[in-house]
Amino acid sequence: MGLKAPPRLAFARDSTHVEEMLNILSICVGLIALVFGVVAFLPLLGWAYWAIIPVALVGLALGAMSDRTSGRNLNLVVIIIGIVRLMIGGGII
């Protein structure tokens, strides 16, 4: 009669769960930044990209820590659109 290993608990997490959650969180942050970016694309609201780009950078950092690339890519697109919009408007408009 040997000792058996205890069964794995349902709530035990390994690193893949954390990396998947980081990707989901990155996508959520990217979608929020994208919605605000669409609104800020209107004339005279370009100054809002000064707040949107740092939010997308946080999402990019979360996506970089994940094992998937969808969240990272979404945030990269939001950042590139924001930088181009700021360059077109001279940083303010």
Backbone as numpy.savetxt, mean C-alpha at the origin, in Angstrom:
# Nx Ny Nz CAx CAy CAz Cx Cy Cz
4.53 -47.03 23.99 3.69 -45.86 23.99 4.58 -44.63 23.99
4.78 -44.03 22.80 5.64 -42.85 22.66 4.84 -41.57 22.83
5.57 -40.53 23.03 4.92 -39.22 23.15 4.59 -38.66 21.78
3.40 -38.12 21.68 2.98 -37.51 20.43 3.17 -36.00 20.52
3.43 -35.40 19.38 3.52 -33.94 19.33 2.11 -33.37 19.44
1.97 -32.26 20.14 0.63 -31.67 20.26 0.15 -31.19 18.89
-1.16 -31.26 18.66 -1.68 -30.82 17.37 -1.49 -29.31 17.20
-1.33 -28.90 15.94 -1.20 -27.47 15.67 -2.53 -26.79 15.94
-2.48 -25.70 16.60 -3.69 -24.96 16.90 -4.12 -24.17 15.68
-5.41 -23.92 15.60 -5.95 -23.22 14.44 -5.45 -21.77 14.38
-5.13 -21.19 15.52 -4.71 -19.80 15.53 -3.20 -19.63 15.48
-2.47 -20.71 15.35 -1.02 -20.60 15.23 -0.68 -20.02 13.86
0.19 -19.03 13.86 0.50 -18.34 12.61 1.96 -18.55 12.26
2.21 -18.62 10.99 3.59 -18.64 10.54 3.85 -17.39 9.71
5.04 -17.27 9.17 5.42 -16.03 8.50 4.64 -15.79 7.22
4.12 -16.81 6.57 3.39 -16.59 5.33 2.08 -15.84 5.57
1.45 -16.08 6.70 0.21 -15.36 7.02 0.51 -13.88 7.20
1.60 -13.58 7.87 1.96 -12.18 8.10 2.27 -11.49 6.78
2.99 -12.16 5.90 3.34 -11.56 4.61 2.11 -11.36 3.74
1.16 -12.28 3.81 -0.09 -12.11 3.05 -0.90 -10.95 3.61
-0.93 -10.81 4.91 -1.66 -9.70 5.53 -1.00 -8.37 5.19
0.32 -8.33 5.11 1.01 -7.10 4.73 0.64 -6.71 3.31
0.49 -7.68 2.42 0.09 -7.39 1.05 -1.34 -6.85 1.02
-2.23 -7.45 1.78 -3.61 -6.97 1.82 -3.67 -5.57 2.40
-2.91 -5.32 3.44 -2.86 -3.98 4.04 -2.28 -2.97 3.07
-1.27 -3.37 2.31 -0.68 -2.50 1.30 -1.68 -2.16 0.21
-2.46 -3.14 -0.21 -3.49 -2.89 -1.22 -4.54 -1.94 -0.68
-4.95 -2.11 0.57 -5.94 -1.21 1.17 -5.43 0.22 1.23
-4.20 0.39 1.67 -3.60 1.73 1.74 -3.50 2.32 0.33
-3.12 1.50 -0.65 -3.02 1.96 -2.03 -4.36 2.37 -2.61
-5.41 1.62 -2.30 -6.74 1.97 -2.80 -7.24 3.26 -2.18
-6.97 3.46 -0.90 -7.36 4.72 -0.25 -6.61 5.89 -0.88
-5.31 5.73 -1.10 -4.53 6.78 -1.74 -5.00 7.02 -3.17
-5.39 5.95 -3.87 -5.86 6.08 -5.24 -7.18 6.84 -5.30
-8.09 6.57 -4.38 -9.38 7.29 -4.35 -9.13 8.77 -4.11
-8.29 9.09 -3.14 -7.98 10.49 -2.89 -7.22 11.10 -4.06
-6.41 10.30 -4.74 -5.68 10.78 -5.91 -6.61 11.11 -7.07
-7.66 10.32 -7.25 -8.63 10.61 -8.31 -9.35 11.92 -8.02
-9.71 12.13 -6.76 -10.36 13.38 -6.38 -9.39 14.55 -6.54
-8.15 14.37 -6.16 -7.16 15.44 -6.24 -6.71 15.72 -7.66
-7.10 14.88 -8.61 -6.74 15.11 -10.01 -7.53 16.26 -10.61
-8.60 16.67 -9.94 -9.39 17.80 -10.41 -8.55 19.08 -10.34
-8.85 20.06 -11.18 -8.10 21.32 -11.13 -8.19 21.98 -9.75
-7.12 22.61 -9.35 -6.96 23.35 -8.09 -6.90 22.46 -6.86
-6.80 21.15 -7.02 -6.66 20.26 -5.87 -5.34 19.50 -5.92
-4.42 19.91 -6.77 -3.15 19.22 -6.91 -2.30 19.24 -5.66
-2.51 20.23 -4.81 -1.76 20.33 -3.56 -2.00 19.13 -2.66
-3.10 18.42 -2.86 -3.42 17.26 -2.02 -2.44 16.12 -2.23
-1.74 16.12 -3.36 -0.75 15.07 -3.61 0.41 15.14 -2.63
0.62 16.30 -2.01 1.66 16.38 -0.98 1.31 15.51 0.22
0.05 15.21 0.43 -0.37 14.30 1.51 -0.58 12.88 0.98
-0.96 12.74 -0.29 -1.24 11.43 -0.85 0.03 10.63 -1.07
1.09 11.28 -1.54 2.33 10.57 -1.83 2.94 9.94 -0.57
3.02 10.63 0.57 3.54 9.94 1.77 2.69 8.75 2.21
1.37 8.84 2.04 0.50 7.70 2.39 0.82 6.52 1.47
1.00 6.81 0.18 1.34 5.75 -0.76 2.74 5.19 -0.48
3.64 6.01 0.04 4.97 5.51 0.41 4.88 4.52 1.57
3.97 4.77 2.50 3.75 3.81 3.60 3.21 2.50 3.03
2.27 2.59 2.10 1.76 1.39 1.45 2.84 0.67 0.66
3.74 1.44 0.03 4.86 0.84 -0.70 5.78 0.09 0.26
6.03 0.65 1.42 6.88 -0.03 2.40 6.23 -1.33 2.89
4.92 -1.28 3.12 4.22 -2.50 3.53 4.26 -3.54 2.42
4.09 -3.09 1.18 4.14 -4.02 0.05 5.52 -4.60 -0.17
6.55 -3.82 0.15 7.92 -4.31 -0.01 8.24 -5.39 1.01
7.59 -5.35 2.17 7.82 -6.39 3.19 7.04 -7.66 2.90
6.11 -7.60 1.95 5.29 -8.76 1.61 6.01 -9.62 0.57
5.53 -10.84 0.42 6.12 -11.72 -0.58 5.45 -11.57 -1.94
4.38 -10.81 -2.02 3.68 -10.58 -3.29 3.95 -9.16 -3.77
3.62 -8.90 -5.02 3.98 -7.61 -5.60 2.78 -6.74 -5.95
1.57 -7.22 -5.80 0.42 -6.44 -6.24 0.24 -5.16 -5.42
0.38 -5.22 -4.12 0.25 -4.03 -3.29 1.36 -3.03 -3.56
2.57 -3.54 -3.72 3.70 -2.67 -4.03 3.50 -1.96 -5.37
3.05 -2.70 -6.38 2.86 -2.11 -7.71 1.75 -1.07 -7.71
0.67 -1.32 -6.98 -0.42 -0.35 -6.89 0.08 0.95 -6.29
0.84 0.87 -5.23 1.35 2.07 -4.59 2.37 2.79 -5.46
3.16 2.04 -6.22 4.10 2.67 -7.16 3.35 3.47 -8.22
2.25 2.93 -8.73 1.46 3.65 -9.72 0.89 4.93 -9.13
0.38 4.87 -7.91 -0.17 6.06 -7.26 0.92 7.11 -7.04
2.10 6.68 -6.65 3.20 7.61 -6.42 3.63 8.26 -7.74
3.76 7.47 -8.79 4.18 8.02 -10.08 3.14 9.01 -10.61
1.86 8.67 -10.52 0.81 9.59 -10.95 0.87 10.87 -10.13
1.07 10.75 -8.82 1.15 11.93 -7.96 2.33 12.82 -8.30
3.49 12.23 -8.56 4.67 13.02 -8.89 4.48 13.73 -10.24
3.93 13.01 -11.22 3.69 13.63 -12.52 2.68 14.77 -12.39
1.63 14.57 -11.60 0.61 15.61 -11.41 1.21 16.82 -10.70
2.08 16.60 -9.73 2.73 17.73 -9.07 3.66 18.48 -10.02
4.35 17.75 -10.90 5.25 18.40 -11.87 4.44 19.22 -12.87
3.30 18.69 -13.31 2.47 19.42 -14.27 1.91 20.71 -13.64
1.49 20.62 -12.40 0.89 21.77 -11.73 1.88 22.68 -11.05
3.17 22.42 -11.20 4.16 23.28 -10.56 4.25 23.06 -9.07
3.72 21.98 -8.57 3.81 21.66 -7.15 2.68 22.19 -6.30
1.81 22.99 -6.88 0.74 23.59 -6.09 -0.63 23.33 -6.69
-0.81 23.66 -7.95 -2.14 23.67 -8.56 -2.61 22.27 -8.85
